[in-house]
CSV table of C-alpha atoms and ligand atoms in Angstrom, one decimal:
chain,number,residue,atom,x,y,z
L,1,UNK,CA,11.3,20.3,1.1
L,2,UNK,CA,10.1,20.7,-2.6
L,3,UNK,CA,11.3,18.5,-5.1
L,4,UNK,CA,11.2,19.6,-8.7
L,5,UNK,CA,12.5,17.5,-11.4
L,6,UNK,CA,13.7,19.8,-14.7
L,7,UNK,CA,14.4,18.1,-17.5
L,8,UNK,CA,16.1,15.7,-16.2
L,9,UNK,CA,17.7,17.6,-13.1
L,10,UNK,CA,16.4,16.7,-9.7
L,11,UNK,CA,16.2,19.6,-8.0
L,12,UNK,CA,15.7,19.6,-3.7
L,13,UNK,CA,14.9,23.3,-3.0
L,14,UNK,CA,15.6,24.3,1.1
L,15,UNK,CA,17.8,20.7,1.5
L,16,UNK,CA,19.5,21.9,3.6
L,17,UNK,CA,18.4,23.9,6.6
L,18,UNK,CA,20.1,27.4,7.8
L,19,UNK,CA,22.1,25.6,10.7
L,20,UNK,CA,23.3,23.2,7.9
L,21,UNK,CA,24.3,25.8,5.5
L,22,UNK,CA,26.2,27.8,8.5
L,23,UNK,CA,28.1,24.1,8.9
L,24,UNK,CA,29.0,23.7,5.5
L,25,UNK,CA,30.6,27.6,5.8
L,26,UNK,CA,32.5,26.6,9.0
L,27,UNK,CA,34.0,23.2,7.5
L,28,UNK,CA,35.1,25.0,4.0
L,29,UNK,CA,36.8,28.0,6.3
L,30,UNK,CA,40.2,26.2,6.8
L,31,UNK,CA,39.5,24.7,3.0
L,32,UNK,CA,40.2,27.9,1.8
L,33,UNK,CA,42.5,28.9,3.6
L,34,UNK,CA,45.0,25.9,2.6
L,35,UNK,CA,44.4,25.9,-0.7
L,36,UNK,CA,43.0,28.9,-2.1
L,37,UNK,CA,40.8,30.2,-4.6
L,38,UNK,CA,41.8,31.2,-7.7
L,39,UNK,CA,40.8,32.8,-11.4
L,40,UNK,CA,41.2,29.8,-13.9
L,41,UNK,CA,42.1,31.3,-17.4
L,42,UNK,CA,40.6,29.2,-20.4
L,43,UNK,CA,43.0,27.6,-22.5
L,44,UNK,CA,42.4,30.6,-24.9
L,45,UNK,CA,43.5,32.9,-22.3
L,46,UNK,CA,40.6,34.3,-20.8
L,47,UNK,CA,40.2,34.7,-17.2
L,48,UNK,CA,37.0,32.9,-15.5
L,49,UNK,CA,34.9,35.5,-13.2
L,50,UNK,CA,34.4,32.5,-10.9
L,51,UNK,CA,37.3,32.3,-8.8
L,52,UNK,CA,37.4,28.2,-7.9
L,53,UNK,CA,39.4,25.6,-5.1
L,54,UNK,CA,38.5,22.1,-5.1
L,55,UNK,CA,38.7,19.6,-2.0
L,56,UNK,CA,39.5,15.8,-2.8
L,57,UNK,CA,41.9,13.6,-4.2
L,58,UNK,CA,41.7,15.9,-7.4
L,59,UNK,CA,41.1,19.1,-8.6
L,60,UNK,CA,39.6,20.4,-11.5
L,61,UNK,CA,42.0,23.1,-13.4
L,62,UNK,CA,42.3,25.2,-16.1
L,63,UNK,CA,44.8,27.4,-17.7
L,64,UNK,CA,46.5,27.8,-21.4
L,65,UNK,CA,47.4,24.1,-20.9
L,66,UNK,CA,43.7,22.7,-21.2
L,67,UNK,CA,41.1,22.0,-18.5
L,68,UNK,CA,42.2,18.7,-16.7
L,69,UNK,CA,41.8,17.3,-13.2
L,70,UNK,CA,45.1,16.8,-11.3
L,71,UNK,CA,46.2,15.6,-7.8
L,72,UNK,CA,47.5,19.3,-6.9
L,73,UNK,CA,46.5,23.2,-6.5
L,74,UNK,CA,48.1,25.2,-8.9
L,75,UNK,CA,50.7,26.5,-6.2
L,76,UNK,CA,51.5,22.9,-5.7
L,77,UNK,CA,50.3,21.4,-2.6
L,78,UNK,CA,47.9,18.7,-2.4
L,79,UNK,CA,44.4,19.7,-2.2
L,80,UNK,CA,42.7,19.0,1.4
L,81,UNK,CA,40.2,16.3,2.1
L,82,UNK,CA,36.9,16.5,1.2
L,83,UNK,CA,34.4,16.7,4.6
L,84,UNK,CA,32.9,14.1,6.1
L,85,UNK,CA,29.7,15.8,6.1
L,86,UNK,CA,30.0,16.6,2.6
L,87,UNK,CA,31.1,12.9,1.9
L,88,UNK,CA,27.8,12.2,3.5
L,89,UNK,CA,25.5,14.0,1.8
L,90,UNK,CA,27.1,12.4,-1.7
L,91,UNK,CA,26.5,9.2,0.4
L,92,UNK,CA,23.2,9.9,1.1
L,93,UNK,CA,22.0,11.7,-2.5
L,94,UNK,CA,24.1,9.8,-5.0
L,95,UNK,CA,25.8,6.6,-4.2
L,96,UNK,CA,27.0,4.6,-0.8
L,97,UNK,CA,29.5,2.7,-3.4
L,98,UNK,CA,32.1,5.5,-4.3
L,99,UNK,CA,33.4,8.4,-2.9
L,100,UNK,CA,33.5,11.2,-5.4
L,101,UNK,CA,37.4,12.3,-6.2
L,102,UNK,CA,37.0,16.0,-6.6
L,103,UNK,CA,34.3,18.9,-3.8
L,104,UNK,CA,34.6,21.9,-6.8
L,105,UNK,CA,34.4,25.0,-4.8
L,106,UNK,CA,33.5,27.7,-7.0
L,107,UNK,CA,32.8,31.4,-5.6
L,108,UNK,CA,31.2,34.1,-7.5
L,109,UNK,CA,31.6,37.7,-6.4
L,110,UNK,CA,29.4,40.6,-8.1
L,111,UNK,CA,29.3,40.8,-11.3
L,112,UNK,CA,30.6,36.6,-11.8
L,113,UNK,CA,29.0,34.5,-13.8
L,114,UNK,CA,29.4,31.0,-15.6
L,115,UNK,CA,28.7,30.6,-19.4
L,116,UNK,CA,27.0,27.7,-21.3
L,117,UNK,CA,29.1,24.6,-21.3
L,118,UNK,CA,29.4,21.4,-20.6
L,119,UNK,CA,31.2,18.6,-18.0
L,120,UNK,CA,33.0,16.3,-20.1
L,121,UNK,CA,36.4,16.0,-18.3
L,122,UNK,CA,35.3,13.1,-16.0
L,123,UNK,CA,36.1,9.4,-17.5
L,124,UNK,CA,32.3,8.4,-16.8
L,125,UNK,CA,29.8,9.9,-17.4
L,126,UNK,CA,27.4,7.6,-15.8
L,127,UNK,CA,28.1,8.8,-12.2
L,128,UNK,CA,25.9,11.8,-11.4
L,129,UNK,CA,27.4,15.9,-10.6
L,130,UNK,CA,26.0,16.7,-6.8
L,131,UNK,CA,25.6,20.4,-6.9
L,132,UNK,CA,25.1,22.4,-3.6
L,133,UNK,CA,24.4,27.0,-3.1
L,134,UNK,CA,25.1,28.5,-0.7
L,135,UNK,CA,24.8,32.4,0.1
L,136,UNK,CA,23.3,34.4,-2.8
L,137,UNK,CA,20.7,34.1,-5.3
L,138,UNK,CA,21.6,32.2,-8.8
L,139,UNK,CA,20.3,32.2,-11.9
L,140,UNK,CA,21.0,28.8,-13.5
L,141,UNK,CA,20.3,27.9,-16.8
L,142,UNK,CA,19.6,24.6,-18.2
L,143,UNK,CA,20.0,23.8,-22.0
L,144,UNK,CA,20.3,20.2,-24.1
L,145,UNK,CA,22.7,17.9,-24.9
L,146,UNK,CA,23.8,20.3,-28.1
L,147,UNK,CA,24.5,24.1,-27.6
L,148,UNK,CA,21.4,25.0,-29.5
L,149,UNK,CA,17.7,24.6,-28.6
L,150,UNK,CA,15.4,26.0,-26.1
L,151,UNK,CA,17.1,26.6,-22.3
L,152,UNK,CA,15.0,27.0,-19.3
L,153,UNK,CA,16.2,29.3,-16.4
L,154,UNK,CA,15.3,28.9,-12.5
L,155,UNK,CA,16.3,30.2,-9.5
L,156,UNK,CA,19.0,28.4,-6.8
L,157,UNK,CA,19.2,29.7,-3.5
L,158,UNK,CA,21.1,29.1,-0.7
L,159,UNK,CA,20.7,25.5,0.9
L,160,UNK,CA,19.5,24.2,-2.7
L,161,UNK,CA,20.7,20.9,-4.0
L,162,UNK,CA,21.0,19.9,-7.2
L,163,UNK,CA,21.4,15.8,-8.9
L,164,UNK,CA,22.2,15.8,-12.6
L,165,UNK,CA,22.6,12.1,-13.3
L,166,UNK,CA,21.2,10.0,-16.5
L,167,UNK,CA,20.8,11.7,-19.4
L,168,UNK,CA,21.0,15.3,-17.8
L,169,UNK,CA,24.6,14.7,-16.8
L,170,UNK,CA,25.3,15.5,-20.7
L,171,UNK,CA,23.2,18.7,-20.5
L,172,UNK,CA,24.7,22.2,-21.3
L,173,UNK,CA,23.8,24.4,-18.1
L,174,UNK,CA,25.5,27.9,-16.9
L,175,UNK,CA,24.8,30.7,-14.7
L,176,UNK,CA,24.3,33.6,-16.2
L,177,UNK,CA,24.1,36.3,-12.7
L,178,UNK,CA,23.7,36.5,-9.1
L,179,UNK,CA,21.8,38.4,-7.0
L,180,UNK,CA,24.9,39.8,-5.1
L,181,UNK,CA,24.4,40.5,-1.5
L,182,UNK,CA,20.9,38.6,-1.7
L,183,UNK,CA,21.9,36.5,1.4
L,184,UNK,CA,23.4,36.8,4.4
L,185,UNK,CA,25.4,33.2,4.8
L,186,UNK,CA,28.2,34.6,3.8
L,187,UNK,CA,30.0,37.7,5.3
L,188,UNK,CA,31.4,39.3,2.3
L,189,UNK,CA,28.8,38.2,-0.2
L,190,UNK,CA,28.5,36.5,-3.1
L,191,UNK,CA,28.1,32.8,-3.8
L,192,UNK,CA,29.3,29.4,-3.4
L,193,UNK,CA,28.6,26.2,-5.0
L,194,UNK,CA,29.7,22.6,-4.1
L,195,UNK,CA,30.2,20.2,-6.9
L,196,UNK,CA,31.5,16.7,-6.4
L,197,UNK,CA,32.2,14.5,-8.9
L,198,UNK,CA,33.4,10.9,-9.9
L,199,UNK,CA,36.7,12.2,-11.7
L,200,UNK,CA,38.5,8.7,-12.7
J,301,MD3,C1,24.5,19.9,-15.4
J,301,MD3,N1,28.8,24.9,-12.1
J,301,MD3,O1,30.9,23.8,-12.0
J,301,MD3,S1,26.2,23.7,-10.6
J,301,MD3,C2,30.4,23.4,-13.1
J,301,MD3,O2,26.7,26.8,-9.7
J,301,MD3,C3,29.2,24.5,-13.1
J,301,MD3,O3,28.5,27.0,-10.4
J,301,MD3,C4,27.3,26.0,-12.1
J,301,MD3,O4,28.1,24.2,-14.0
J,301,MD3,C5,27.7,26.4,-10.6
J,301,MD3,O5,30.7,22.6,-14.0
J,301,MD3,C6,26.3,24.9,-11.8
J,301,MD3,C7,25.1,22.8,-11.4
J,301,MD3,C8,25.7,21.7,-12.3
J,301,MD3,C9,27.0,21.3,-11.9
J,301,MD3,C10,27.8,20.2,-12.7
J,301,MD3,C11,26.9,19.5,-13.7
J,301,MD3,C12,25.1,21.3,-13.3
J,301,MD3,C13,25.5,19.7,-14.1
J,301,MD3,C14,27.3,18.5,-14.4
J,301,MD3,C15,26.8,18.1,-15.2
J,301,MD3,C16,25.7,18.3,-15.9
J,302,FE,FE1,29.3,22.6,-15.1
């Protein structure tokens, strides 16, 4: 397993083998059934191209009222629990001391992208964020703690894991594009990214 340190981003290429990736898709299936993916809208009213849902005590939502964590899906039900295999990855890679509040599940279909942004809706930036890539390849862009300056890009492949801690935690980042159909992990194609976060 290759480990890359890029601007404080700790990138583990191929952390999950094929069987582990399939196992994650299997544990996500019932979660997506009880908490269906939805298209968030930004506070300005634009629909995001990425579809999202969450597991855990809190999920991330966005609508005309703003960006926030809340304890229910937009349709009203409590979020499903974060599966143990996913919590175990957090314990191994981030911290055995506290579980994450939120496992945000992003789904990228053909043409979906995520613009350069900071993650600032969490209460304590001293906790890292753990990202797991599943399915199609994605071009991940890493910037600085301000919107300006040079950026660097790296392809994330299925099974790659990224840990954002320390100064990297507040770096601008985004997904420019995916290579739709590059992986056969998801029967209908696309990419799933899981991010584990301590929100409160
Ligand atoms: C750097 N997701 O959900 S994961 C997001 O692939 C998000 O879906 C992207 O950006 C995706 O907010 C990128 C990598 C990532 C996630 C969270 C971060 C990088 C981060 C938080 C702080 C700094
Ligand atoms: Fe982000």
